[in-house]
Short mmCIF file of C-alpha atoms in Angstrom, two decimals:
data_model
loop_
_atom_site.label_atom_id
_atom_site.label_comp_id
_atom_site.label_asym_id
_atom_site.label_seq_id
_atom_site.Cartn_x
_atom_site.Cartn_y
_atom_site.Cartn_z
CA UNK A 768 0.00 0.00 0.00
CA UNK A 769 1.35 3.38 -0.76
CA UNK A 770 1.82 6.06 1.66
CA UNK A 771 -0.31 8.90 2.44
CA UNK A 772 2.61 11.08 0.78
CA UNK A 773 3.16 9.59 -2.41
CA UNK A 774 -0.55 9.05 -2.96
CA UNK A 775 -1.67 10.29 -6.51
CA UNK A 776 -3.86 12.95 -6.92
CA UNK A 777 -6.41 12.67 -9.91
CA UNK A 778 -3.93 15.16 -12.21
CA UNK A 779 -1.43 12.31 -12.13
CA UNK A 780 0.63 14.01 -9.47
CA UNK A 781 1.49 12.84 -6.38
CA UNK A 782 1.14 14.43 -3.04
CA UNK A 783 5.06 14.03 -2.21
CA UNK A 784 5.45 17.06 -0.30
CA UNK A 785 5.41 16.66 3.41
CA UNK A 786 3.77 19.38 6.16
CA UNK A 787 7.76 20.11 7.00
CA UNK A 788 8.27 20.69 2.90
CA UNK A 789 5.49 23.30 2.74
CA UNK A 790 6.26 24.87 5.97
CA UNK A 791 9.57 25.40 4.82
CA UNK A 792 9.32 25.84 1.03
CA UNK A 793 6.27 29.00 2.28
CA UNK A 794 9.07 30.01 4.33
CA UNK A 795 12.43 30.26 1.48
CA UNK A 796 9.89 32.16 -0.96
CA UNK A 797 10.53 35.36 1.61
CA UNK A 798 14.26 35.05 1.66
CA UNK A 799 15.77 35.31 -1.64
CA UNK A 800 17.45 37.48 -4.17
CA UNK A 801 14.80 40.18 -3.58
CA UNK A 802 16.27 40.40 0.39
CA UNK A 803 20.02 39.59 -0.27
CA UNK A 804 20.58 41.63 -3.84
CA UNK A 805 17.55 43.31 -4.58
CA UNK A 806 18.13 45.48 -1.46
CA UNK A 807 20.88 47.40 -3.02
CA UNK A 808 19.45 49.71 -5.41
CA UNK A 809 16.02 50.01 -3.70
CA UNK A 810 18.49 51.57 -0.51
CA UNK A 811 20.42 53.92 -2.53
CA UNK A 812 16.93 55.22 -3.52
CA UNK A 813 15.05 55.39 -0.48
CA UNK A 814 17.61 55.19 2.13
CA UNK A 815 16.99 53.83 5.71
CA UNK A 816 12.86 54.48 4.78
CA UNK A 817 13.34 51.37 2.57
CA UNK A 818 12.25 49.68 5.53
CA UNK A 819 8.78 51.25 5.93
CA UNK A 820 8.67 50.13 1.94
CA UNK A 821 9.19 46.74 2.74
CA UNK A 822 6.68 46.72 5.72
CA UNK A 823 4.09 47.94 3.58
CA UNK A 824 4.83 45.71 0.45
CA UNK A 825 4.85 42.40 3.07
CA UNK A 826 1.19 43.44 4.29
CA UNK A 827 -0.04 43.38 0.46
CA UNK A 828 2.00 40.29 0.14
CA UNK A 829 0.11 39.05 3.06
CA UNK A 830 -3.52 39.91 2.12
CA UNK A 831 -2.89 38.43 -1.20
CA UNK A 832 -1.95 35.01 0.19
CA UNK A 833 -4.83 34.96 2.28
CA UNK A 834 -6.85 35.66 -1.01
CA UNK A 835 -5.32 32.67 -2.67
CA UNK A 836 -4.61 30.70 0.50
CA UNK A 837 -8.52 30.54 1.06
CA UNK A 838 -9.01 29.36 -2.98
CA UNK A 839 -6.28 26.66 -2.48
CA UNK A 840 -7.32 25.30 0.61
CA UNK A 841 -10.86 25.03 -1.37
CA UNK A 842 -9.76 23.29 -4.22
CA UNK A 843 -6.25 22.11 -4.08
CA UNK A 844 -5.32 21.29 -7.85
CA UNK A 845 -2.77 21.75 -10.42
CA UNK A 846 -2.28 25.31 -11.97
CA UNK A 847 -3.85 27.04 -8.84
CA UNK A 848 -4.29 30.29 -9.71
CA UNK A 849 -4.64 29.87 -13.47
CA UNK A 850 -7.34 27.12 -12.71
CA UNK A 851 -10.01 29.92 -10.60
CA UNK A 852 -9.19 32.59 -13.31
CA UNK A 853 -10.56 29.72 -15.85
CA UNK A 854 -13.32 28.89 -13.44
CA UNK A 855 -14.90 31.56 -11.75
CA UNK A 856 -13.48 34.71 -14.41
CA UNK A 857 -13.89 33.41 -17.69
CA UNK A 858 -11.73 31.08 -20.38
CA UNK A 859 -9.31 33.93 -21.16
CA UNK A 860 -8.64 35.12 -18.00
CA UNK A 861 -7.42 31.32 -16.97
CA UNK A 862 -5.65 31.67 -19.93
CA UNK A 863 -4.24 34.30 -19.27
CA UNK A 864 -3.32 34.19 -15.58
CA UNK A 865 -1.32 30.91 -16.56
CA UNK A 866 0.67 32.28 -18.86
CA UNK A 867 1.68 35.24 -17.21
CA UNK A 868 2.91 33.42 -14.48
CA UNK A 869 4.94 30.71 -16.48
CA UNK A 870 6.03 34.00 -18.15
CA UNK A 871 7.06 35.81 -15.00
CA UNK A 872 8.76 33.30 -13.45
CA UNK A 873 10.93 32.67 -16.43
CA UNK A 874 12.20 35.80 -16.05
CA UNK A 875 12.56 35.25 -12.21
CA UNK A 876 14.41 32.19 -13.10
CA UNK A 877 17.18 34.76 -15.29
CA UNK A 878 17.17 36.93 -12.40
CA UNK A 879 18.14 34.52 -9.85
CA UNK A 880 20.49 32.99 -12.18
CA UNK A 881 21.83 36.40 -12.98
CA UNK A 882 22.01 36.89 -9.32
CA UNK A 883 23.99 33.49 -8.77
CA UNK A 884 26.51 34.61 -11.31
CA UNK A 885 26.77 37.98 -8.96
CA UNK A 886 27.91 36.27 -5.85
CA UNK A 887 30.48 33.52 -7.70
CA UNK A 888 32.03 36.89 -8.44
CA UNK A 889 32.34 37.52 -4.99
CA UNK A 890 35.18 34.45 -4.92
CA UNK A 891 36.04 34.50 -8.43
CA UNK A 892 35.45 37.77 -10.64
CA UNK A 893 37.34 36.49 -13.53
CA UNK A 894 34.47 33.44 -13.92
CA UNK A 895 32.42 35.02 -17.15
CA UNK A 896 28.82 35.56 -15.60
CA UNK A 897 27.39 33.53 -18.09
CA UNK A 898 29.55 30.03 -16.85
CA UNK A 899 28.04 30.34 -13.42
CA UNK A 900 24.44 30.82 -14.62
CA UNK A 901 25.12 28.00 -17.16
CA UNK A 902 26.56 25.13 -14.83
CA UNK A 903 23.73 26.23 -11.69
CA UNK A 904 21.28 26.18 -14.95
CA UNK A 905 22.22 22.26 -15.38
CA UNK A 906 22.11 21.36 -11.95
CA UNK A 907 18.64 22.89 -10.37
CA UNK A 908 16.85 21.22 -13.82
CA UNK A 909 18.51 17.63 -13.51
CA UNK A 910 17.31 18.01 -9.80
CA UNK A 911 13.84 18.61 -10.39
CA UNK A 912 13.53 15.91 -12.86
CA UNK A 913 13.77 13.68 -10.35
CA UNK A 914 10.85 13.34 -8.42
CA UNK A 915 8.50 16.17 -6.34
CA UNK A 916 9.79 14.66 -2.97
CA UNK A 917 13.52 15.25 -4.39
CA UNK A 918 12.57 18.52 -5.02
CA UNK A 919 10.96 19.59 -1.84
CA UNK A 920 14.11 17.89 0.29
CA UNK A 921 16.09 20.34 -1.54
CA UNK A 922 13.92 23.15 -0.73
CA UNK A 923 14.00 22.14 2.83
CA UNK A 924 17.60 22.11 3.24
CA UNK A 925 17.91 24.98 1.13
CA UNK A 926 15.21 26.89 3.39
CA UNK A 927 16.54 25.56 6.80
CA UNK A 928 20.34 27.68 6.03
CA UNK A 929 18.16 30.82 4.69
CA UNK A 930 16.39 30.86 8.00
CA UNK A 931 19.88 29.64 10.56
CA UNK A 932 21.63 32.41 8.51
CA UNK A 933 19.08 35.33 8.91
CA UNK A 934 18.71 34.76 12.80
CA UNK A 935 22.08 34.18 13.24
CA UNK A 936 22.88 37.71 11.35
CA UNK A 937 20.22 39.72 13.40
CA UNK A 938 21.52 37.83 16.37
CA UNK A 939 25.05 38.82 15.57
CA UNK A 940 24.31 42.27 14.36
CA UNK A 941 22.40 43.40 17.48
CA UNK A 942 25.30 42.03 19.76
CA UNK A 943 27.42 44.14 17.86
CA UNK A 944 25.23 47.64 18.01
CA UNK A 945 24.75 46.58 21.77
CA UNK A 946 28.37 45.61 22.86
CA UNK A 947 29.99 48.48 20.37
CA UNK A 948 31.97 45.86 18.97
CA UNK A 949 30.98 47.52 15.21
CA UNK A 950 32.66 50.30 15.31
CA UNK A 951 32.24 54.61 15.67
CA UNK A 952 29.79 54.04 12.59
CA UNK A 953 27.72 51.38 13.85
CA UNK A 954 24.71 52.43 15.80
CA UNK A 955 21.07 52.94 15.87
CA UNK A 956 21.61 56.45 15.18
CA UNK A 957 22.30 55.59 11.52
CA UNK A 958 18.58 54.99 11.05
CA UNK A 959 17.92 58.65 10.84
CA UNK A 960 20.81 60.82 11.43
CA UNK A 961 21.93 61.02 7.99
CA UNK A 962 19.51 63.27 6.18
CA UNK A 963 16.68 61.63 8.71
CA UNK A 964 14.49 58.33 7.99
CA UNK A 965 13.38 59.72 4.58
CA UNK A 966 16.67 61.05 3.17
CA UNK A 967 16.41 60.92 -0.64
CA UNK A 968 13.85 62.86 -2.77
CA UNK A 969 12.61 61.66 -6.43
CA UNK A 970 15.92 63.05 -8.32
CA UNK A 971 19.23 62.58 -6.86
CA UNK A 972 20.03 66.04 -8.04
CA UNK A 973 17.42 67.90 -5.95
CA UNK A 974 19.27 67.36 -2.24
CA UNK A 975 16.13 67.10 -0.54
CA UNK A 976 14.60 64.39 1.44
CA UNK A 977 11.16 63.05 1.58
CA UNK A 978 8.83 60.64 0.51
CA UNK A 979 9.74 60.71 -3.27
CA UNK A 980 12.84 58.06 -3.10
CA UNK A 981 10.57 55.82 -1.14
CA UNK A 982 8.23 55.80 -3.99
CA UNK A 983 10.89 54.84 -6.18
CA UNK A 984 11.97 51.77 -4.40
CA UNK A 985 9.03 50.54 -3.86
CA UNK A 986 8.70 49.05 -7.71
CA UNK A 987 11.74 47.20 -6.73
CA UNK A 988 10.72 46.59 -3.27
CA UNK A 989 7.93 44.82 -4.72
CA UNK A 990 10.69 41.97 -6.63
CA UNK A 991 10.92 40.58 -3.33
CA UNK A 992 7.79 39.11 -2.59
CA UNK A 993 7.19 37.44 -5.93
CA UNK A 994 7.83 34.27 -4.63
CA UNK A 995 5.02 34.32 -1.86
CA UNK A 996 2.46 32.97 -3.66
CA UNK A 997 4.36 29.21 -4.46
CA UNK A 998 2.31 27.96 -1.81
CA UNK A 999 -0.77 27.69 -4.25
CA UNK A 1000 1.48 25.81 -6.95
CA UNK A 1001 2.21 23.48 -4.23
CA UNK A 1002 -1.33 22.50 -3.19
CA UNK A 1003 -1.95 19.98 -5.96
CA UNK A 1004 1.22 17.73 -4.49
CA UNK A 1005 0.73 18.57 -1.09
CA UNK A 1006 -0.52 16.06 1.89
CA UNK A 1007 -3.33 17.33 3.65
CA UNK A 1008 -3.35 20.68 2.11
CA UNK A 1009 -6.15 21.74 4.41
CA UNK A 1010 -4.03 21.96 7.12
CA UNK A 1011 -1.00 22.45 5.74
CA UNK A 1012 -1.23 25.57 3.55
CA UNK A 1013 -3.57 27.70 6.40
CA UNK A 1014 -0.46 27.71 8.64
CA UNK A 1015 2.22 28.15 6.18
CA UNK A 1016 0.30 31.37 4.42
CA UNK A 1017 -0.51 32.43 8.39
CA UNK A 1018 2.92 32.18 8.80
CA UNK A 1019 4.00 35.10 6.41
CA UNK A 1020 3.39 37.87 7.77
CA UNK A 1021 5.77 36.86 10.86
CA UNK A 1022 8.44 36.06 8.41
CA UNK A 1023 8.11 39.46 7.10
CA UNK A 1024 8.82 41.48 10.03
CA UNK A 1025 11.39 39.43 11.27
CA UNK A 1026 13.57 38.42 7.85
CA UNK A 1027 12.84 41.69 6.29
CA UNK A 1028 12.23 44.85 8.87
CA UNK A 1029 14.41 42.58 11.37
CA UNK A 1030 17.64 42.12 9.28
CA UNK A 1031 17.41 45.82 7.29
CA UNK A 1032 16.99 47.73 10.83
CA UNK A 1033 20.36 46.30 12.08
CA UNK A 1034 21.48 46.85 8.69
CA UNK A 1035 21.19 50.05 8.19
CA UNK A 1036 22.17 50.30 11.78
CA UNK A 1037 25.51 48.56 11.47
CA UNK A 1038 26.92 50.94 8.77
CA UNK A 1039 25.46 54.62 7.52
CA UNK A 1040 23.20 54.27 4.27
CA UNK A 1041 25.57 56.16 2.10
CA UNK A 1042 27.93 53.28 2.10
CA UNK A 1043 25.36 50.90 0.23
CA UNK A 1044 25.54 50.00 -3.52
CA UNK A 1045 24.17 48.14 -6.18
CA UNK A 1046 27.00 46.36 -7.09
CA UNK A 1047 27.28 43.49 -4.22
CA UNK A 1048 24.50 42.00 -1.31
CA UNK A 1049 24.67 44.76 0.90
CA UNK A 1050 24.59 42.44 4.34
CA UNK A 1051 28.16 41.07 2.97
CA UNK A 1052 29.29 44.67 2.07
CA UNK A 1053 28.30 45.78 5.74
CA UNK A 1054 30.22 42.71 7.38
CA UNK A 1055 33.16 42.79 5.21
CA UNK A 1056 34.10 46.27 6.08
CA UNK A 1057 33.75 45.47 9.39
CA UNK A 1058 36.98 42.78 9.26
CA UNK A 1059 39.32 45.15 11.24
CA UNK A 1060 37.21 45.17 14.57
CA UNK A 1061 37.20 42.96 17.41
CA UNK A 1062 34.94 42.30 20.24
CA UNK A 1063 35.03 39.92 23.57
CA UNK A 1064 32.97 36.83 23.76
CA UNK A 1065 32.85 34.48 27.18
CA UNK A 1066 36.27 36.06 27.73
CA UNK A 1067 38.10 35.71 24.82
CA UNK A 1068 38.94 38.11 22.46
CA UNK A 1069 37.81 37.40 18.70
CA UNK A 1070 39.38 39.31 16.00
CA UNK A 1071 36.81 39.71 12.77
CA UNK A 1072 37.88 38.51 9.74
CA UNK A 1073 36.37 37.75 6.12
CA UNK A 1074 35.41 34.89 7.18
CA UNK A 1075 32.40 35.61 7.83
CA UNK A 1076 31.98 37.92 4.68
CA UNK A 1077 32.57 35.07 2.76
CA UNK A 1078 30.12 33.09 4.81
CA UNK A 1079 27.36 35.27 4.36
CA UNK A 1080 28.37 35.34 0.24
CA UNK A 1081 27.59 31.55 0.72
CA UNK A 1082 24.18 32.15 2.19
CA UNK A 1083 23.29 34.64 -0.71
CA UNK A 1084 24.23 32.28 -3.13
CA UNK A 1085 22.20 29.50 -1.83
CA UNK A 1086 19.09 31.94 -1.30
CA UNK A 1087 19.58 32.60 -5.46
CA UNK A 1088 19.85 28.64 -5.83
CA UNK A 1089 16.84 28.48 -3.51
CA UNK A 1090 14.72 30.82 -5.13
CA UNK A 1091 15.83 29.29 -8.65
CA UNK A 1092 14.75 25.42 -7.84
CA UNK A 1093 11.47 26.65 -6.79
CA UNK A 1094 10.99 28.53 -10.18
CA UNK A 1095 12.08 25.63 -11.69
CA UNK A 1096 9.18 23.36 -9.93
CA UNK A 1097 6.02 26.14 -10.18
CA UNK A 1098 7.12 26.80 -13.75
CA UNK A 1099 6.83 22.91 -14.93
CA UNK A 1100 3.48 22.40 -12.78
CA UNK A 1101 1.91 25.92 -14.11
CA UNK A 1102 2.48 24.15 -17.93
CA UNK A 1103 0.74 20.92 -16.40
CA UNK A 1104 -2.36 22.96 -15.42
CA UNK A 1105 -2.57 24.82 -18.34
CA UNK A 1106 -2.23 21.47 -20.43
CA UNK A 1107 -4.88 19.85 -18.53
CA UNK A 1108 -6.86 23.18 -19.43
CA UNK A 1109 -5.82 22.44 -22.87
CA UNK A 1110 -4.19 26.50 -23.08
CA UNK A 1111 -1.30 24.41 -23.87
CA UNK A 1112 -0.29 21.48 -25.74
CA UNK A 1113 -1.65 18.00 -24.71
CA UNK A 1114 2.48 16.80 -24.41
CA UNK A 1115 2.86 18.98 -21.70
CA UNK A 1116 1.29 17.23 -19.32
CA UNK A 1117 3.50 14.24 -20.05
CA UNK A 1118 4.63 12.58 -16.90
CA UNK A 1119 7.63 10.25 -16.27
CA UNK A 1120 8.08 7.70 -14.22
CA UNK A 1121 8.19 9.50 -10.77
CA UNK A 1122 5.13 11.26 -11.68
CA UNK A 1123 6.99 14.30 -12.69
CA UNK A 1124 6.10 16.75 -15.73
CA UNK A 1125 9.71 16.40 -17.56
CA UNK A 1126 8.61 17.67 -20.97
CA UNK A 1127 7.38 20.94 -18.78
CA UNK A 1128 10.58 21.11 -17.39
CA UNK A 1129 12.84 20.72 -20.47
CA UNK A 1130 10.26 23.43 -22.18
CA UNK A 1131 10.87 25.63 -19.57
CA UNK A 1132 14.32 25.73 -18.99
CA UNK A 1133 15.08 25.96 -22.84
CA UNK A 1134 13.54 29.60 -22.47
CA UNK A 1135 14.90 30.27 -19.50
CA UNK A 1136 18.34 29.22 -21.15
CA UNK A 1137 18.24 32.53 -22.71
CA UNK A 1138 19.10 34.04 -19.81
CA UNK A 1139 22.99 32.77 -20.29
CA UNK A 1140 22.60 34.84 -23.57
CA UNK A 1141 22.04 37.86 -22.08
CA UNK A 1142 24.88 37.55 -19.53
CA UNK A 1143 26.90 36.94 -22.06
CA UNK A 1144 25.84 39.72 -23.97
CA UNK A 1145 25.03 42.54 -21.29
CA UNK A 1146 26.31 41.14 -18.08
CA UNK A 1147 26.44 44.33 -16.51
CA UNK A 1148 23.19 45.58 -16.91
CA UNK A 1149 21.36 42.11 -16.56
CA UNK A 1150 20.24 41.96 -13.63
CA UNK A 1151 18.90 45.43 -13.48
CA UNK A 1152 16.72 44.79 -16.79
CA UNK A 1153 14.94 41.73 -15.51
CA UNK A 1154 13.96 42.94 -12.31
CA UNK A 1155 12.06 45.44 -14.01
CA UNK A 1156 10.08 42.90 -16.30
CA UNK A 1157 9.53 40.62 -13.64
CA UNK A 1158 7.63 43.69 -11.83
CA UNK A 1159 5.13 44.43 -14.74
CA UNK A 1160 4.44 40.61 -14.62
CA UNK A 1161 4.39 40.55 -10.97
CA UNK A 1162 1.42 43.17 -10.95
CA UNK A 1163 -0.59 41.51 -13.55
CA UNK A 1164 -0.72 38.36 -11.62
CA UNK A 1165 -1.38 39.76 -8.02
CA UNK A 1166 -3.68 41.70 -9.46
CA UNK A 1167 -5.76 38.89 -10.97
CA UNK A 1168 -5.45 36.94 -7.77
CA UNK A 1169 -7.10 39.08 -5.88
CA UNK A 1170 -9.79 40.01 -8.86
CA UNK A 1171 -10.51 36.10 -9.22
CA UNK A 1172 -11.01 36.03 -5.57
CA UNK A 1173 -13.42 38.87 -5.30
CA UNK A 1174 -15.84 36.39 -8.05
CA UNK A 1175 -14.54 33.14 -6.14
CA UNK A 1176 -16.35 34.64 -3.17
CA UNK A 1177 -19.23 36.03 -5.08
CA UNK A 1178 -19.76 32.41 -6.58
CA UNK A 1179 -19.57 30.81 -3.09
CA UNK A 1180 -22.21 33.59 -1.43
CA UNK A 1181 -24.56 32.37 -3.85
CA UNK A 1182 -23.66 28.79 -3.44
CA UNK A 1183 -24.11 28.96 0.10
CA UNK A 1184 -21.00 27.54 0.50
CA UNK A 1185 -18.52 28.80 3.69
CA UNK A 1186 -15.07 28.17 2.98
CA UNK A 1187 -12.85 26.45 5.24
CA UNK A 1188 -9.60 29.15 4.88
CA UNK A 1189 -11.74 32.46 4.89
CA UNK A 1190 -9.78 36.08 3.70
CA UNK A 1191 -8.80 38.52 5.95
CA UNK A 1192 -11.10 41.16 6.00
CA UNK A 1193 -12.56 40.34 2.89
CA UNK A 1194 -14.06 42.33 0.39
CA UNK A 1195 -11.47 45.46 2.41
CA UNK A 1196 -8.28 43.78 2.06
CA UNK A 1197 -9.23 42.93 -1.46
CA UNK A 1198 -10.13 46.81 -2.74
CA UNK A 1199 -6.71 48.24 -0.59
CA UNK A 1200 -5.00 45.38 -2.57
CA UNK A 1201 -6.23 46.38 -5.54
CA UNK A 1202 -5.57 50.35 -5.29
CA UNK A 1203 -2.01 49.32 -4.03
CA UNK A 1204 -0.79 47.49 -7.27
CA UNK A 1205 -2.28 50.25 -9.58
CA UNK A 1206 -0.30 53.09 -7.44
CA UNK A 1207 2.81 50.51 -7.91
CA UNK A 1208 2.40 51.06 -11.52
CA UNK A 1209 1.75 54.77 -11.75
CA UNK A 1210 4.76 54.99 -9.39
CA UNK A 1211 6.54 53.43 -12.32
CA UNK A 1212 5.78 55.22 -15.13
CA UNK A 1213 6.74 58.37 -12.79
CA UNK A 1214 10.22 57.33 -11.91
CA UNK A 1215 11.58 56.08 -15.45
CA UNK A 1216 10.29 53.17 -15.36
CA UNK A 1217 7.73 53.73 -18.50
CA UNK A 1218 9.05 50.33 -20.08
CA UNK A 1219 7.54 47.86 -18.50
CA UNK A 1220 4.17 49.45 -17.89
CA UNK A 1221 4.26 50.75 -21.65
CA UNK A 1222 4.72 46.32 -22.48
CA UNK A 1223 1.52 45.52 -20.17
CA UNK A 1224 -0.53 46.14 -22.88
CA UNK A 1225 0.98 44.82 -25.77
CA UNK A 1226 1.49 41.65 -23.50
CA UNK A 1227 -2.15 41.34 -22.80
CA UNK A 1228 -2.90 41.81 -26.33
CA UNK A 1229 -0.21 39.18 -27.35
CA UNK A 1230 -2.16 36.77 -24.67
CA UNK A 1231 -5.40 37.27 -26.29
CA UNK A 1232 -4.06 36.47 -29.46
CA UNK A 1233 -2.84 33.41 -28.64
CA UNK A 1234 -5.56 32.67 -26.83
CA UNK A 1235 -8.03 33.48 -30.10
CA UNK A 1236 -6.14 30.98 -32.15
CA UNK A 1237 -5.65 28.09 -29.59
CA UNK A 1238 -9.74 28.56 -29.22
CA UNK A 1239 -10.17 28.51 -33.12
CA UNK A 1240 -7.84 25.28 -33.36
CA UNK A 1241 -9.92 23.43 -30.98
CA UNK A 1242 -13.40 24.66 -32.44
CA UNK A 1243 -11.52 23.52 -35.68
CA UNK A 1244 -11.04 20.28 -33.99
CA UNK A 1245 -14.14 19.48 -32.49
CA UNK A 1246 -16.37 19.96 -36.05
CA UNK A 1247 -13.85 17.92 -37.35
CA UNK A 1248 -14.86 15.24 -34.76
#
């Protein structure tokens, strides 16, 4: 007899992934590039109010997985999201939801390679950006192809030295501020002597603080949460997803404060603002240049090196390689659902032995193979580029969630069904959602980001094109039948 967690669900997939996987796997999607990298440029706009930015950005976050959390928990199946856009919106809009997230996380996937070539750097700067992405590229796919219980061991081990690392930095950092063991620069003071808590305004030219740089990190503030909503992807091969996924989504918004507002507070603390830049993780920046100080512990006097610079660098990397396997796994099951839809083609949903959609996989990672291209070809400016594309995709696909759960709800008020996960404050949290992801992208167009709000459009249009000829093929199909 098999287990309960290999037992098949009627997709084909099995539920593999253990209450300890999800727990965990809810847990590495906020800690990842978006923390350890993305951090960099959204300071040196914003300055030590970054922090507010990410506050406010992990309460949206938060709302929207409560929005999907209580869909999931409902119906736990493949292509989550994508599959109550087709059900309760309409045909396109599942459609359409589906393929802007296999889109979007595509280009996460070249980010968080990008990203892993960024930290190899750190060790090696004469490795070509492109080899790192290429050989990480070969090992997260051969990984996945395995089985889903391979996968979400990985993601637990992965997710277990995100979370050790984090505490042990905050730890570390506040027994530094509080022991003045970091130095004449280190101290709480940091957080708003220099220029106060809202330093920068909208130009760098105009000397003036206020609100105007926070605005402008918050488009890249928002990078950091796109990984949040894996735990609906993982509800078709999860055991006992009714219990599992409500306290794993509950569990966010405690992550937040603590991995985010936490660790940037004793950043910023540690080392004046001013000193942060784009071009490394910041948290290894602030401990590297602390290598010449010293401090007592139980006695003993403990000279810091770059040891633990290089440490840290470690723990970056393996947030990248964290973030990158779970791309890897959502992207291949978000092609499964849409095949099962049949918005994709039928030998998508082909299965190997292990239960595991390889053909999704290999599809997927031949796109996201172009990424090595454009390392190759613009390796300085990679990173930078698809951040801002995975934003405009980002939107489009929060914003649908919590659209599709506004009509979920509808459908289930007149159903007289009550759902077993409910929203929090629901239809509230929904509308402030809503309002929020619109400002993000007026906020971009306003701060020179016009780009990727100008390709929303022309992507939606692109979608409905697609769609429009995959629905004439099959109407095609079924007269000829």
């Amino acid at each position: 007899m098999e287990p309960t967690t290999e037992k098949k669900t009627e997709q084909g997939l099995k539920r593999g992934l253990e209450n300890r996987h999800i727990q965990l796997i809810a847990l590495g999607g906020a800690i990842g590039t978006g923390l350890f990298l993305g951090i960099g440029p959204a300071a040196v706009l914003a300055g030590p109010s970054v922090i507010l930015g990410y506050a406010l950005a992990g309460i949206i976050a938060f709302f929207i997985m409560r929005q999907l959390g209580e869909m999931v928990v409902e119906e736990p199946v493949s292509g989550s999201f994508s599959h109550f856009a087709y059900k309760y919106w309409g045909t396109f809009a599942g459609f359409a939801s589906g393929w802007n997230y296999w889109m979007l996380y595509i280009l996460v996937s070249m980010s968080e390679l990008t990203a892993i070539g960024v930290y190899v750097h750190f060790w090696w700067p004469e490795i070509p950006l492109w080899t790192s992405s290429l050989f990480f590229f070969v090992a997260i796919n051969a990984l996945n192809l395995s089985s889903v219980k391979v996968y979400g061991e990985a993601e637990f081990w992965f997710s277990i030295v995100k979370v050790v690392a984090i505490i042990a930095m905050i730890g570390f950092g506040t027994y530094l501020l509080i022991s003045g063991s970091g130095g004449s620069q280190a101290s709480i003071n940091n957080l708003w002597n220099d220029g106060g808590f809202f330093p920068k305004g909208l130009l760098e030219s105009d000397g003036k603080g206020g609100f105007q740089g926070l605005f402008a990190a918050i488009t890249l503030i928002m990078f950091s949460f796109g990984g949040l909503e894996l735990i609906g992807i993982t509800a078709a091969e999860a055991d006992k997803p009714e219990k599992t996924i409500p306290k794993a989504t509950n569990q966010v918004i405690y992550r937040i404060l603590i991995f985010y507002v936490g660790a940037l507070v004793i950043l910023f603390a540690l080392s004046p603002w001013k000193n942060i830049t784009t071009k490394s993780s910041p948290f290894v920046m602030v401990f590297e240049s602390l290598k010449g100080f010293q401090f007592q512990l139980f006695g003993h006097t403990i000279y810091f090196t770059s040891l633990i610079a290089n440490v840290l660098n470690l723990i970056v990397l393996t947030a990248a390689l964290s973030v990158y396997n779970s791309c890897v796994y959502s992207n291949s099951r978000m092609l499964y659902g849409l095949s099962k839809q049949g918005n994709a083609p039928a030998f998508l949903s082909k299965l190997n032995r292990n239960h595991v959609p390889v053909v999704a996989i290999i599809v997927s990672g031949l796109f996201v193979a172009i990424c090595i291209v454009i390392n190759k070809l613009i390796p300085d400016q990679a990173l930078e580029v698809l951040m801002s594309l995975v934003v405009s995709s980002l939107m489009i696909n929060w914003l649908m969630i919590s659209v599709v759960h506004l009509k979920f709800k509808q459908r289930k008020k007149v159903e007289q069904v009550r759902t077993k996960f409910p929203s929090f404050i629901y239809p509230l949290s929904n509308y402030i959602c809503l309002l929020f992801l619109v400002g993000i992208l007026c906020l971009m167009w306003l701060t020179g980001m016009k780009l990727p709000v100008e390709l929303i459009p022309g992507w939606l249009l692109f979608l409905y094109g697609c769609y429009w000829l995959v629905k004439k093929q099959a109407q095609k199909k079924a007269m000829a039948n």
